[in-house]
PDB file of C-alpha atoms in Angstrom:
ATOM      1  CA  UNK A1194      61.382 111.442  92.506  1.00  0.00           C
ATOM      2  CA  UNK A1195      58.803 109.686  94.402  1.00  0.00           C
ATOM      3  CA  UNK A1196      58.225 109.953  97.956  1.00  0.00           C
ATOM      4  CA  UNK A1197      60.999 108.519  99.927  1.00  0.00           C
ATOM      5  CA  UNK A1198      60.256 105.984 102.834  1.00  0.00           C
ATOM      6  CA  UNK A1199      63.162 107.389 104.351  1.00  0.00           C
ATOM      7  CA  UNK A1200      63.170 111.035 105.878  1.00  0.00           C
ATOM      8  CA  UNK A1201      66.313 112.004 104.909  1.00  0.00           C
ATOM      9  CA  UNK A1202      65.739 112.144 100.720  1.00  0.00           C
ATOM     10  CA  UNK A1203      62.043 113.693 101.297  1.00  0.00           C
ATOM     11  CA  UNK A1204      63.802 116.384 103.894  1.00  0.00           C
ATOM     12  CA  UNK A1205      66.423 117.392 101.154  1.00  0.00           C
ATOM     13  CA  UNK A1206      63.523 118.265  98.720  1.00  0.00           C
ATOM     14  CA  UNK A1207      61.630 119.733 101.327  1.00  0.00           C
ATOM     15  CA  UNK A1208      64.181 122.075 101.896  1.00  0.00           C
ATOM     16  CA  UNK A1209      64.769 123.232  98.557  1.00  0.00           C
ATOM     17  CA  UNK A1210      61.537 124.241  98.626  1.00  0.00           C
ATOM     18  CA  UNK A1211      61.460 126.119 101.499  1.00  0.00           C
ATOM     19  CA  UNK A1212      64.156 127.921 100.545  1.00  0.00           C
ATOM     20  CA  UNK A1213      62.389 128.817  97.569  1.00  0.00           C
ATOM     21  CA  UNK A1214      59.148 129.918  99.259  1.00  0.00           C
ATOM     22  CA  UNK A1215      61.078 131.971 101.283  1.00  0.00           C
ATOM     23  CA  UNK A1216      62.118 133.853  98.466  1.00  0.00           C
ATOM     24  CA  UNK A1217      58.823 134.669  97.085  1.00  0.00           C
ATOM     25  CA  UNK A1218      57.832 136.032 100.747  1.00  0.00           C
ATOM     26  CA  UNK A1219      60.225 138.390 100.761  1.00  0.00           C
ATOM     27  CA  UNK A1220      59.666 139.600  97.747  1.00  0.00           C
ATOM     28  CA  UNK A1221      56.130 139.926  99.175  1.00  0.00           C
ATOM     29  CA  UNK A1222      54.857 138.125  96.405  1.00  0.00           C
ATOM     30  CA  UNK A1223      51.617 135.693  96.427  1.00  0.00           C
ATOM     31  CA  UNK A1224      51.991 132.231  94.819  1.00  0.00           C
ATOM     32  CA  UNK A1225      49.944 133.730  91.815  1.00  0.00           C
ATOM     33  CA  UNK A1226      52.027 137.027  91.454  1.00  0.00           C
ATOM     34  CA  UNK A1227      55.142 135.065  91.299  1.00  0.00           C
ATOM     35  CA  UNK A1228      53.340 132.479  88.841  1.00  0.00           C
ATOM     36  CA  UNK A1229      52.373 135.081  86.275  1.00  0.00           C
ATOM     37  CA  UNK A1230      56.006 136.622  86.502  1.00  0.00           C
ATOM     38  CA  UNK A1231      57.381 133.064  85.810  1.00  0.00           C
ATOM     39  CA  UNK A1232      54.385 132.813  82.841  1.00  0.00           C
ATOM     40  CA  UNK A1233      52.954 129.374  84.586  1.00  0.00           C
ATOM     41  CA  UNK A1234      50.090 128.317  86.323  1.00  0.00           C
ATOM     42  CA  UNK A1235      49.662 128.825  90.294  1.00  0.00           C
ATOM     43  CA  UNK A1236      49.341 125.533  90.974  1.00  0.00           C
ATOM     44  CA  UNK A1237      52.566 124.823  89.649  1.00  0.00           C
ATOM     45  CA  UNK A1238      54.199 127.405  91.927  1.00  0.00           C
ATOM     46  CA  UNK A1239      52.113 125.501  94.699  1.00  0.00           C
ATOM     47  CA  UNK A1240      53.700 122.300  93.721  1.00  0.00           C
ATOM     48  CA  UNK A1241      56.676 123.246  94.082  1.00  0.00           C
ATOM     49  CA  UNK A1242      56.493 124.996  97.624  1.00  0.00           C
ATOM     50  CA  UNK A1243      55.146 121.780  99.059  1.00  0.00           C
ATOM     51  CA  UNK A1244      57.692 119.548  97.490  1.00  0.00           C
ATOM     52  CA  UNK A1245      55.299 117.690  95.208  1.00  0.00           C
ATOM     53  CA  UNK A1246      56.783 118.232  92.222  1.00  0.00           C
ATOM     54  CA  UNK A1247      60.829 118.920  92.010  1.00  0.00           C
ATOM     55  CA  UNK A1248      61.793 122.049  90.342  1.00  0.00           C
ATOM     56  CA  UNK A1249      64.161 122.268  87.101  1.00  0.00           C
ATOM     57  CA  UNK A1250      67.056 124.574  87.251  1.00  0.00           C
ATOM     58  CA  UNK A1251      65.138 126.908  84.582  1.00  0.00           C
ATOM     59  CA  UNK A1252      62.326 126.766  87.395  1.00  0.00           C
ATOM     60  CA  UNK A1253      64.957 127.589  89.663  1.00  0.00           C
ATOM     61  CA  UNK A1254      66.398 130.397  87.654  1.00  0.00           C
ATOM     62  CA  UNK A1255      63.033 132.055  86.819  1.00  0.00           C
ATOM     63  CA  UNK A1256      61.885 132.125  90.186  1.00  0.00           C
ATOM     64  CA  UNK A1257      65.041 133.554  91.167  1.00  0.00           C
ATOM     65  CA  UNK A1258      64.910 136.114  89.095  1.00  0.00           C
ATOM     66  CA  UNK A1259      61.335 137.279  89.739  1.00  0.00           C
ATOM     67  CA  UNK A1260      61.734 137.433  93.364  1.00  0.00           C
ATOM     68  CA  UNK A1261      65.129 139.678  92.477  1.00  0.00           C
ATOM     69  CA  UNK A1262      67.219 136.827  93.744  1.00  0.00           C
ATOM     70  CA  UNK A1263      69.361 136.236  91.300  1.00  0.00           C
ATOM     71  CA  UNK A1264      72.874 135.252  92.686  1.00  0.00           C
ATOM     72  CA  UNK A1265      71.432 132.637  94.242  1.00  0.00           C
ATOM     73  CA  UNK A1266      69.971 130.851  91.677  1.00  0.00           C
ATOM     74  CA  UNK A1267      73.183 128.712  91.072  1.00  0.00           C
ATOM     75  CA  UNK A1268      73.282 127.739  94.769  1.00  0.00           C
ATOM     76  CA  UNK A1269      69.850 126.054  94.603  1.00  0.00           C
ATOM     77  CA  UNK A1270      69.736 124.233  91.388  1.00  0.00           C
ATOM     78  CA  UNK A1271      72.990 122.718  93.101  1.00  0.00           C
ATOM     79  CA  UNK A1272      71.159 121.940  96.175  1.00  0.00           C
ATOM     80  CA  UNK A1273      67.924 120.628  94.021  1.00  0.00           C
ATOM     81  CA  UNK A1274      70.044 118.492  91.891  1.00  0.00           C
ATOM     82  CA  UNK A1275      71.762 116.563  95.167  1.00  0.00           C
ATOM     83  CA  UNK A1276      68.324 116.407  96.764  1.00  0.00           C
ATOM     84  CA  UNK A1277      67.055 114.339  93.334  1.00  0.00           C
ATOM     85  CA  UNK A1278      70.294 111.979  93.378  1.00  0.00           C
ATOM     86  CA  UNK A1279      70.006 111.230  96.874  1.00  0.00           C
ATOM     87  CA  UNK A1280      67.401 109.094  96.198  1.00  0.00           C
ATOM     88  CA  UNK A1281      67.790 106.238  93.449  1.00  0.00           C
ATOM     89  CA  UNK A1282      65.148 103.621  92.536  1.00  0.00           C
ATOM     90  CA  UNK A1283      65.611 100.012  92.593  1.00  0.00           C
ATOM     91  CA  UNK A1284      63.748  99.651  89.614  1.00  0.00           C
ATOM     92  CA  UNK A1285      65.471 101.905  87.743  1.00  0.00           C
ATOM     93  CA  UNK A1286      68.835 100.090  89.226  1.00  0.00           C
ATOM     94  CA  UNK A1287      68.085  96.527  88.259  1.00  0.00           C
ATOM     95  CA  UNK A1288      66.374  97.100  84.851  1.00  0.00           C
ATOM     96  CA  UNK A1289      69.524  96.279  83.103  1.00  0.00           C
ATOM     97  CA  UNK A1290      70.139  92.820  85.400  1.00  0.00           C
ATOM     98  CA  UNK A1291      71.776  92.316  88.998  1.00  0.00           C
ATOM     99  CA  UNK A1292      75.078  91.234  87.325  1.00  0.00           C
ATOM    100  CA  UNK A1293      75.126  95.156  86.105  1.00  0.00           C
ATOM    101  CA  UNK A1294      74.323  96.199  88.917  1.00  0.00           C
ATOM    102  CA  UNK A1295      77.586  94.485  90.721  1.00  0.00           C
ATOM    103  CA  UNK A1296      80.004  96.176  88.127  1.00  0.00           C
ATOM    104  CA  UNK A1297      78.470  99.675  88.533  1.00  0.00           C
ATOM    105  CA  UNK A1298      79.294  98.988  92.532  1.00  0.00           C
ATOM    106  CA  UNK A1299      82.520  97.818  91.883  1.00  0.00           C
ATOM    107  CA  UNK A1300      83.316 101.122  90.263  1.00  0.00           C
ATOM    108  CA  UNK A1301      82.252 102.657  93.897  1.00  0.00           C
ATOM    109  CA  UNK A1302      84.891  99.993  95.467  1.00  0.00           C
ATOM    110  CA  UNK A1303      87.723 101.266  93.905  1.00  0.00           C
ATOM    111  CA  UNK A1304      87.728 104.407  94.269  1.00  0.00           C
ATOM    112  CA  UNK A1305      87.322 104.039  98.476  1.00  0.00           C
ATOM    113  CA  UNK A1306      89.857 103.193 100.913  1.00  0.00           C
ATOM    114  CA  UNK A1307      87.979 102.545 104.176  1.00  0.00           C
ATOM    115  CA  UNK A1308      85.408 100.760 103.871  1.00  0.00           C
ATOM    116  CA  UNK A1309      82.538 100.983 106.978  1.00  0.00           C
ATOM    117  CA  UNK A1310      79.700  98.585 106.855  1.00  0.00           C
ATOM    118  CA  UNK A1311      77.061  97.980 108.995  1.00  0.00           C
ATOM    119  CA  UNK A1312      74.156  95.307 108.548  1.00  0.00           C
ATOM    120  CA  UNK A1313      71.549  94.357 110.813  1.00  0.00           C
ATOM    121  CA  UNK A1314      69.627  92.297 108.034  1.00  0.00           C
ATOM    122  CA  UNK A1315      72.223  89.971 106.019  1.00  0.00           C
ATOM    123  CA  UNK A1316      76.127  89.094 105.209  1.00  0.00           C
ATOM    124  CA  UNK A1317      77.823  92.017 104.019  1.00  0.00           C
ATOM    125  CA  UNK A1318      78.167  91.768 100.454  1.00  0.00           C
ATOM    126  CA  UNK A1319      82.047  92.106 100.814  1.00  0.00           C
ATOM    127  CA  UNK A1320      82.311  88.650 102.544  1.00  0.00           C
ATOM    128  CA  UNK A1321      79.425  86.572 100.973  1.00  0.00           C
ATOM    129  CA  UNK A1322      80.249  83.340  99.060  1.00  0.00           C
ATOM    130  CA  UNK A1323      78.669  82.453  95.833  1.00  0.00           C
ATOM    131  CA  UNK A1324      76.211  80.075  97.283  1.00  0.00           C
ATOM    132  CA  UNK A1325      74.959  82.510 100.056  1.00  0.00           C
ATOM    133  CA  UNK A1326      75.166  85.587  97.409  1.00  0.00           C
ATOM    134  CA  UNK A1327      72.797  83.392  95.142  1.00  0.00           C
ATOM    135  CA  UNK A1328      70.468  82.972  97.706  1.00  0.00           C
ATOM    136  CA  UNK A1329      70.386  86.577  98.266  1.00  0.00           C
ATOM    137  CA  UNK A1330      70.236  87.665  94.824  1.00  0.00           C
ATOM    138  CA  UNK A1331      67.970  84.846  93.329  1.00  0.00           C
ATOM    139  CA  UNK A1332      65.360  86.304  95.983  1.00  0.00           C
ATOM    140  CA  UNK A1333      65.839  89.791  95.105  1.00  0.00           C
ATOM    141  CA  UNK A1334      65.029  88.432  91.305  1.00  0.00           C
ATOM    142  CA  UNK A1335      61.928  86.983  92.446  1.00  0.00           C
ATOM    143  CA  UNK A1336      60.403  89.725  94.736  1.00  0.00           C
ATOM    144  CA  UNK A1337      60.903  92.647  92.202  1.00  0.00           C
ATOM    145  CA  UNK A1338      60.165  90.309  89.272  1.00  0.00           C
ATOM    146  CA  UNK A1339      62.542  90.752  87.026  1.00  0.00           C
ATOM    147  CA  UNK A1340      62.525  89.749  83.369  1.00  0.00           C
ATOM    148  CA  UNK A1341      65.644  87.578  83.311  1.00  0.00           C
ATOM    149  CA  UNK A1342      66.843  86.286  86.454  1.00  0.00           C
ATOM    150  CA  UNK A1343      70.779  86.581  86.120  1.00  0.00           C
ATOM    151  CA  UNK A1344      71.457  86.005  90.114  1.00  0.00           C
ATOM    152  CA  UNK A1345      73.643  82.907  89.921  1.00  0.00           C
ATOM    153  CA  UNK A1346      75.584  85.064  87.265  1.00  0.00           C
ATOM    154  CA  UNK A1347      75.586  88.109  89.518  1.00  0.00           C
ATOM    155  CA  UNK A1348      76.966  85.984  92.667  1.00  0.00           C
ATOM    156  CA  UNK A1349      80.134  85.347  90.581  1.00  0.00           C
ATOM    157  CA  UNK A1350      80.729  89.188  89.938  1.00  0.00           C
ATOM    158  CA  UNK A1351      79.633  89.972  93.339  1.00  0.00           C
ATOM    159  CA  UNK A1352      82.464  87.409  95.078  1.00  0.00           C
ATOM    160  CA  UNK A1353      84.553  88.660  91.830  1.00  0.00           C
ATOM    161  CA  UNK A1354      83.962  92.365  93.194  1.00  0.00           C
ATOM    162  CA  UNK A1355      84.336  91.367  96.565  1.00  0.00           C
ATOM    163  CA  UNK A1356      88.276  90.165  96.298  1.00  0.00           C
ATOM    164  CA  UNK A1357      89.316  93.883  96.776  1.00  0.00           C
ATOM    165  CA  UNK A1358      89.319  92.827 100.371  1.00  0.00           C
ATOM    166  CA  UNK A1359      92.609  91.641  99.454  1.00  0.00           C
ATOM    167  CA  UNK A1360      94.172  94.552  98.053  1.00  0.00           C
ATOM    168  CA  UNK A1361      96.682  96.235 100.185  1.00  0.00           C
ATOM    169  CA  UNK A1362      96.263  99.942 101.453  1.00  0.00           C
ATOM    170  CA  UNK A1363      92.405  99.653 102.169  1.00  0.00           C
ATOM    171  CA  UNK A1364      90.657  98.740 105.140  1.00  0.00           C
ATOM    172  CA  UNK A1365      87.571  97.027 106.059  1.00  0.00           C
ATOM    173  CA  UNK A1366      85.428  97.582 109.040  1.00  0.00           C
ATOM    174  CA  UNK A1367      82.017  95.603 109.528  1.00  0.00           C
ATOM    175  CA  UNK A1368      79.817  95.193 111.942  1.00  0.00           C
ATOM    176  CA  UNK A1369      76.624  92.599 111.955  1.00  0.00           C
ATOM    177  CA  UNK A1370      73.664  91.754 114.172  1.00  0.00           C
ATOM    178  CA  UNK A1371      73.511  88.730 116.002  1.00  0.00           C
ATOM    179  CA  UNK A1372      70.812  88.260 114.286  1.00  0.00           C
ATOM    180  CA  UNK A1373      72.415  88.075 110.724  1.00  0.00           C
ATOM    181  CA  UNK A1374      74.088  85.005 111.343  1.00  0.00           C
ATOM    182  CA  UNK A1375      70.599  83.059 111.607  1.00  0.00           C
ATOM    183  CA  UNK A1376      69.093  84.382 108.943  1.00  0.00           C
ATOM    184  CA  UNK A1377      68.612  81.466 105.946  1.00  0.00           C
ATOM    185  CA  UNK A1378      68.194  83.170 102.619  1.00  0.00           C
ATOM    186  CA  UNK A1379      70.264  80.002 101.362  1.00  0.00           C
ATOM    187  CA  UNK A1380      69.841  76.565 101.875  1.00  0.00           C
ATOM    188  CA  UNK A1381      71.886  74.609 104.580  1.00  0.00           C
ATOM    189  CA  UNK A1382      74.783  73.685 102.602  1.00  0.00           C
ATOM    190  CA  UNK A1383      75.226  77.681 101.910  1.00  0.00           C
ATOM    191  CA  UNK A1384      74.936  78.938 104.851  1.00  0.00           C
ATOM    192  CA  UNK A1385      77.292  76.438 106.879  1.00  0.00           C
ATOM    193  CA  UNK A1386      79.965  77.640 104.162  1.00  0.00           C
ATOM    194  CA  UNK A1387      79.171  81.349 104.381  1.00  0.00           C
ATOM    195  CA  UNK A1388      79.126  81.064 107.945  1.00  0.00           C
ATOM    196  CA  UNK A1389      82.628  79.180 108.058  1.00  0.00           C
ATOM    197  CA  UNK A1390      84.362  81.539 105.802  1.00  0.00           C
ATOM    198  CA  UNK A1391      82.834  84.313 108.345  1.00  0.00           C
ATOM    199  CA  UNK A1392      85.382  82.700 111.109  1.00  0.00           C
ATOM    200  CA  UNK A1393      88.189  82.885 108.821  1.00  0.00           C
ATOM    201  CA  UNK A1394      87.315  86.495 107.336  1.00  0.00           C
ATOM    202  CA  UNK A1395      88.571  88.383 110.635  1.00  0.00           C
ATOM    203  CA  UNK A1396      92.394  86.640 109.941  1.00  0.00           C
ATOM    204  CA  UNK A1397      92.374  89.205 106.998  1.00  0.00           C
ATOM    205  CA  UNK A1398      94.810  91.438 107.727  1.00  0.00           C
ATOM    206  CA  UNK A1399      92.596  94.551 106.324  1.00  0.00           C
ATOM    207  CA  UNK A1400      89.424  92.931 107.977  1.00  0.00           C
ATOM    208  CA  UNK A1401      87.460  93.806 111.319  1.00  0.00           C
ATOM    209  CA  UNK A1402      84.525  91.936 111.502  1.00  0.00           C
ATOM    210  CA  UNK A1403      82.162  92.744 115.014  1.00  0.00           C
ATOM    211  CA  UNK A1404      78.828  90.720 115.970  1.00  0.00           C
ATOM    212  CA  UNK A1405      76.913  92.900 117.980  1.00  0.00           C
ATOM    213  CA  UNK A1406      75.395  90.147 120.737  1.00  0.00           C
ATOM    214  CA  UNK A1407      71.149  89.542 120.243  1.00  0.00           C
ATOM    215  CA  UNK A1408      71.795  89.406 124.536  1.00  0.00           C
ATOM    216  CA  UNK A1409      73.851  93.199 124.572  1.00  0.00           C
ATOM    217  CA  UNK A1410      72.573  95.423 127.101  1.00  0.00           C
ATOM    218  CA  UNK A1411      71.755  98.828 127.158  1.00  0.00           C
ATOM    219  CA  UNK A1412      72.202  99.752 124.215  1.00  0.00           C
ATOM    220  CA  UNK A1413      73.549 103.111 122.978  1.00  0.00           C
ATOM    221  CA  UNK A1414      72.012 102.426 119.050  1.00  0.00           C
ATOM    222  CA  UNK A1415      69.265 100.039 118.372  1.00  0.00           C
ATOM    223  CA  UNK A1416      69.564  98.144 115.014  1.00  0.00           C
ATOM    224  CA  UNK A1417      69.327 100.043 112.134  1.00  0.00           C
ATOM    225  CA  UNK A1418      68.589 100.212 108.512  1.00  0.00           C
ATOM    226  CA  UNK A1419      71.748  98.574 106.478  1.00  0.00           C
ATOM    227  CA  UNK A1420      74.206 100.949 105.852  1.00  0.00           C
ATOM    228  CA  UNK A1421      77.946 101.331 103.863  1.00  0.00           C
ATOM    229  CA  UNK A1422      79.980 104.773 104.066  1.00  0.00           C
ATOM    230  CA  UNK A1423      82.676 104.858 101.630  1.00  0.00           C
ATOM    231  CA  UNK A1424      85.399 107.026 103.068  1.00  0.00           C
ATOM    232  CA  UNK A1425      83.849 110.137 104.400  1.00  0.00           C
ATOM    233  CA  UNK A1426      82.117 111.045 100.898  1.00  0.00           C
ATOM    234  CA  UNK A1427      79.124 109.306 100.378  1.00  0.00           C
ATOM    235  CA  UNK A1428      76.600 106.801 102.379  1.00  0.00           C
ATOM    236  CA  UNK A1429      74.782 104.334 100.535  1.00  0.00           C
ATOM    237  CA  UNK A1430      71.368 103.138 102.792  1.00  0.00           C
ATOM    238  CA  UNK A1431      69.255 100.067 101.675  1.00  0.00           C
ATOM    239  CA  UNK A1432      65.277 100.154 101.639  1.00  0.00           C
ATOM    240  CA  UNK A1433      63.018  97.934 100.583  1.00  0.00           C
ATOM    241  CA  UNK A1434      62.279 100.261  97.186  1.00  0.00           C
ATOM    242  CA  UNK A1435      65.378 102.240  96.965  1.00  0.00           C
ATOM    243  CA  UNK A1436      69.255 102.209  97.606  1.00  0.00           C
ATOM    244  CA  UNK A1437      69.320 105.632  98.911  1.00  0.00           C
ATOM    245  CA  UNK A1438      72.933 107.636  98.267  1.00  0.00           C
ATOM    246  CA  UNK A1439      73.846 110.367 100.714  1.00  0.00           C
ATOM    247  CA  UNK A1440      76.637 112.935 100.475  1.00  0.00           C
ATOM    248  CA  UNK A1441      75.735 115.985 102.251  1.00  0.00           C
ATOM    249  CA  UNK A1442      78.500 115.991 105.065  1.00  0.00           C
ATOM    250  CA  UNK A1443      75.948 116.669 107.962  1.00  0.00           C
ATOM    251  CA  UNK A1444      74.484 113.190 107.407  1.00  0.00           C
ATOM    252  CA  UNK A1445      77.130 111.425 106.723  1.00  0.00           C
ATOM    253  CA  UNK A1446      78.803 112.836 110.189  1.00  0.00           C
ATOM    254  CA  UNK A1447      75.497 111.303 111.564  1.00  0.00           C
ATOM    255  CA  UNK A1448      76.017 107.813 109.898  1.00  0.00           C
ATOM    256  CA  UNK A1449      79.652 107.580 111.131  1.00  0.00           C
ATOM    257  CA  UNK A1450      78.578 108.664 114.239  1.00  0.00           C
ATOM    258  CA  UNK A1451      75.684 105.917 114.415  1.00  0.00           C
ATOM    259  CA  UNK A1452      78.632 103.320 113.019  1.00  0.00           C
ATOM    260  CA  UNK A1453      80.861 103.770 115.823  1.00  0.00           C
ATOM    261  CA  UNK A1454      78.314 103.864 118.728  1.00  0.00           C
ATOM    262  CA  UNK A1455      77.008 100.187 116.676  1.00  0.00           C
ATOM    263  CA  UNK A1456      80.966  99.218 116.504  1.00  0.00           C
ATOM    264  CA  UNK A1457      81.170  99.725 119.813  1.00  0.00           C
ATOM    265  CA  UNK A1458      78.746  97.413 121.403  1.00  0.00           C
ATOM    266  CA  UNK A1459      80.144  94.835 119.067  1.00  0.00           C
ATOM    267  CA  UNK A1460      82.368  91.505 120.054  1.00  0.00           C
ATOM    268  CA  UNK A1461      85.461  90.237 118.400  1.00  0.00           C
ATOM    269  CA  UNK A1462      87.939  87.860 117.728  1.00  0.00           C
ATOM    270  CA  UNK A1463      86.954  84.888 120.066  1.00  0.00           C
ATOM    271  CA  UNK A1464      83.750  85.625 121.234  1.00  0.00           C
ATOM    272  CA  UNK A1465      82.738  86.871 117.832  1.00  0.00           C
ATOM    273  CA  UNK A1466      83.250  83.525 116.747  1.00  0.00           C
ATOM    274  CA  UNK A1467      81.766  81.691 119.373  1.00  0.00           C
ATOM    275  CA  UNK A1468      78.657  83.426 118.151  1.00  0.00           C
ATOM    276  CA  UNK A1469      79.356  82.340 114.588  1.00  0.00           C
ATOM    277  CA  UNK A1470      79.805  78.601 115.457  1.00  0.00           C
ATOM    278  CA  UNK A1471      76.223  78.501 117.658  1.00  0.00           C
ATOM    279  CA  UNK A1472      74.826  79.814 114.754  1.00  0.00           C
ATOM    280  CA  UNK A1473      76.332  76.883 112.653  1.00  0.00           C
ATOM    281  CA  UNK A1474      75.533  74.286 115.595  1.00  0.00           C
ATOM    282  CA  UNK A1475      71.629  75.608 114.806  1.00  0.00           C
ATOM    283  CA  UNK A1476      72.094  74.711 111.538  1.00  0.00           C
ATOM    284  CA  UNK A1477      71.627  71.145 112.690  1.00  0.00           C
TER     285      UNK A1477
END
């Protein structure tokens, strides 16, 4: 796993290996003692302790047992696996097209019932239209140069995906920055119709769509990296080289907390729209 830009997937590797080094400590042994009991090299053991390199659950297990720490071998290859999955690739996401990528998330969609999003960089992906999902998607393409550009495919499964909005017993909360609604990742045409379907999207009776105001005052949260929780089990975050998947419940308490501090400063109903239709009237 390579080094995450965001602190939270390089913390949860860092702490597996603390938790390791503090093992071989109290076991007084040196990093080469416990390497020859494991039959590696030092600088493996080295690796390891400074999160370089993440351990397998056989590393796990042997060190473990060399440091006479046996029951809780089972504990940390648990923690060491979540630290490696809480951090996904884009690369490795997208190699099999953006249209695959939409299903796999759609899986994710059904299985949740309250749905918290918060953006501070484009339309949620639950209320984009094609044309404006295009635009989004056709640019991804471009910047991570994929082989086949599918996005105009992958805007039909993503509005396709997106219909769950309608199903009934699951609720929708979202909650955008001002400065979302002037952001032009589509032409004209696209944006004045994702924009208009934005002033229709809060008369969905499962909806609640907020516009937190470029002019809001002391603020509690400033803007923050994009962000979806999916009931209270898992947090997806978006970076510019990974989607990043949390479920340790400590951070996730911190992400709902975060989301309701954002919702808070948020406007809706009327003045949320009136903040819609300026940003339609700068369309020109």
């Amino acid at each position: 796993m390579p080094v995450s830009p965001s602190s939270s997937a390089q913390a949860a590797r860092k702490a597996v290996a603390e938790r390791l080094r503090g093992l071989r400590r109290e076991a007084g042994l040196t990093i080469t003692e416990l390497a020859d009991r494991c039959g590696w090299h030092h600088s493996k053991t080295s690796r390891i302790e400074n999160a370089v390199t993440a351990p397998t659950a056989n590393d796990i297990r042997q060190w473990c047992a060399a440091t006479g720490a046996k029951s809780q071998a089972q504990d940390i290859v648990v923690q060491s696996v979540n630290a490696e999955s809480l951090y996904r690739e884009w690369r490795h996401q997208t190699q099999r097209g953006l249209t695959r990528l939409q299903e796999e998330t759609g899986k994710l969609f059904r299985s949740t019932d309250l749905f918290r999003v918060y953006s501070s960089t484009l339309v949620p992906g639950l209320l984009q239209t094609e044309g404006y999902a295009a635009g989004v998607l056709a640019a991804a393409a471009r910047f991570r140069q994929l082989p086949a550009d599918d996005s105009a495919q992958a805007a039909r499964a993503r509005v396709e995906r997106s219909r769950i909005i309608h199903d009934p017993g699951r609720r929708f909360v979202l909650v955008v920055e001002e400065s979302v609604l002037h952001c032009q990742i589509a032409d004209v045409d696209a944006m004045a119709a994702q924009l208009g379907y934005l002033l229709t999207a809060g008369a969905i009776p499962a909806v609640s769509l907020g516009v937190i105001p470029a002019t809001a005052r002391l603020r509690s949260q400033w803007p923050r990296e994009t962000f979806h929780v999916y009931d209270d089990k898992l947090v997806s975050v978006e970076l510019v080289s990974a989607r990043m998947r949390i479920n340790q419940p400590s951070e996730i308490d911190l992400y709902v907390r975060a989301f309701e501090e954002l919702r808070a400063m948020a406007v809706y109903g009327a003045e949320a729209r009136a903040l819609i239709v300026q940003a339609i009237d700068a369309l020109g």
